[in-house]
Coordinates of C-alpha atoms in Angstrom, one line a residue:
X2 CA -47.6 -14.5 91.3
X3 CA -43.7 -15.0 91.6
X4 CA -40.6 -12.8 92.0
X5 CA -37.3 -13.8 92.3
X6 CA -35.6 -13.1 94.9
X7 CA -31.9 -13.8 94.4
X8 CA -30.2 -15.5 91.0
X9 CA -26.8 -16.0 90.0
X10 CA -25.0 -17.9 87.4
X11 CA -22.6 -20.3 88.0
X12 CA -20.4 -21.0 84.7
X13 CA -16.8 -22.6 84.0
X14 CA -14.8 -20.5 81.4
X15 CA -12.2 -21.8 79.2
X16 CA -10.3 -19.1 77.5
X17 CA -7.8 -20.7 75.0
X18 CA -5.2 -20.6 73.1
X19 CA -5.5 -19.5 69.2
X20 CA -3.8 -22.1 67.1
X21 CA -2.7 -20.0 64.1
X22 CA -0.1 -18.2 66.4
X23 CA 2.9 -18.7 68.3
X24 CA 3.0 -19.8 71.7
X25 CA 4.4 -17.1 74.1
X26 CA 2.3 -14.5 72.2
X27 CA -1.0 -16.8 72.4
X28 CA -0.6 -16.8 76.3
X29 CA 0.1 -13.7 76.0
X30 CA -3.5 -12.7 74.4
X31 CA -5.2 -15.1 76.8
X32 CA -4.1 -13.1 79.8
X33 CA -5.0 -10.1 78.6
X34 CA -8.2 -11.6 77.3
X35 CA -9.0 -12.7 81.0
X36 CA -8.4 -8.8 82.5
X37 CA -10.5 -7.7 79.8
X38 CA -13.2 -9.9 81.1
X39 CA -12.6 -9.3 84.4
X40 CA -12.9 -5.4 83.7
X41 CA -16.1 -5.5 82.0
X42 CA -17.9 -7.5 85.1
X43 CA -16.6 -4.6 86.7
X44 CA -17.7 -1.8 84.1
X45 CA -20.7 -3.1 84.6
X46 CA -21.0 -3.7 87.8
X47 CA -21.7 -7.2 88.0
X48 CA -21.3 -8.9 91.2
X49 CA -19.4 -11.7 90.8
X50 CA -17.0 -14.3 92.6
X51 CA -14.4 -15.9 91.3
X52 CA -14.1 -19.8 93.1
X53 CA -11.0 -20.6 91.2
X54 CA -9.0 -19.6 88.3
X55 CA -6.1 -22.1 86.3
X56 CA -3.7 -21.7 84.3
X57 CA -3.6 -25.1 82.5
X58 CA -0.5 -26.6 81.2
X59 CA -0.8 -25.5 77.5
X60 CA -1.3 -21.8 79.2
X61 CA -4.6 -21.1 78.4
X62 CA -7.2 -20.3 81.5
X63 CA -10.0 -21.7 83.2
X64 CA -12.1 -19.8 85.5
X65 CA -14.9 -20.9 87.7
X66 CA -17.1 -17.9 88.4
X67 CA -20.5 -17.5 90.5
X68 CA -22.0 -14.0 89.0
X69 CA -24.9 -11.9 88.9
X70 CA -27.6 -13.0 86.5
X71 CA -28.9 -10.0 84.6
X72 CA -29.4 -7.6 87.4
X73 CA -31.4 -10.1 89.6
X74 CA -30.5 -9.5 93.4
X75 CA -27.6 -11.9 94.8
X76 CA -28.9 -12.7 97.3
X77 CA -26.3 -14.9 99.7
X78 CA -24.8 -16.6 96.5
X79 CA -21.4 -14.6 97.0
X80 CA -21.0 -14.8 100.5

């Protein structure tokens, strides 16, 4: 029989910019896209770390995140 102990996800997130508006308000929605993400992980209280988070040229953002896989134990992932 198995358990798991500890699991977390690791995952690269690209949020982008919609091509069907203008720029400044495009960034705009990206940035408030990314606190809305941010939010819900806590709402829901995921544990999560972010390793490192962008902003790329064009203003969009990437985020590199180590985060709680369903709600597995973390184990010493986000030390």
């Amino acid at each position: 029989m198995k358990r798991v102990k500890a699991a977390c996800i690791c995952q690269t997130l690209h949020f982008m910019l919609k091509d069907d508006l203008g720029h400044d308000y495009a960034v705009q929605l990206v940035k408030a896209e990314v606190k809305k993400y941010k939010d819900s992980l806590d709402r829901n209280r995921t544990k999560y770390k972010i390793v490192s988070e962008e902003t790329q040229p064009d203003g969009s953002v990437m985020i590199k995140i180590i985060k709680q896989y369903n709600t597995s134990p973390v184990g010493d992932y986000l030390d």
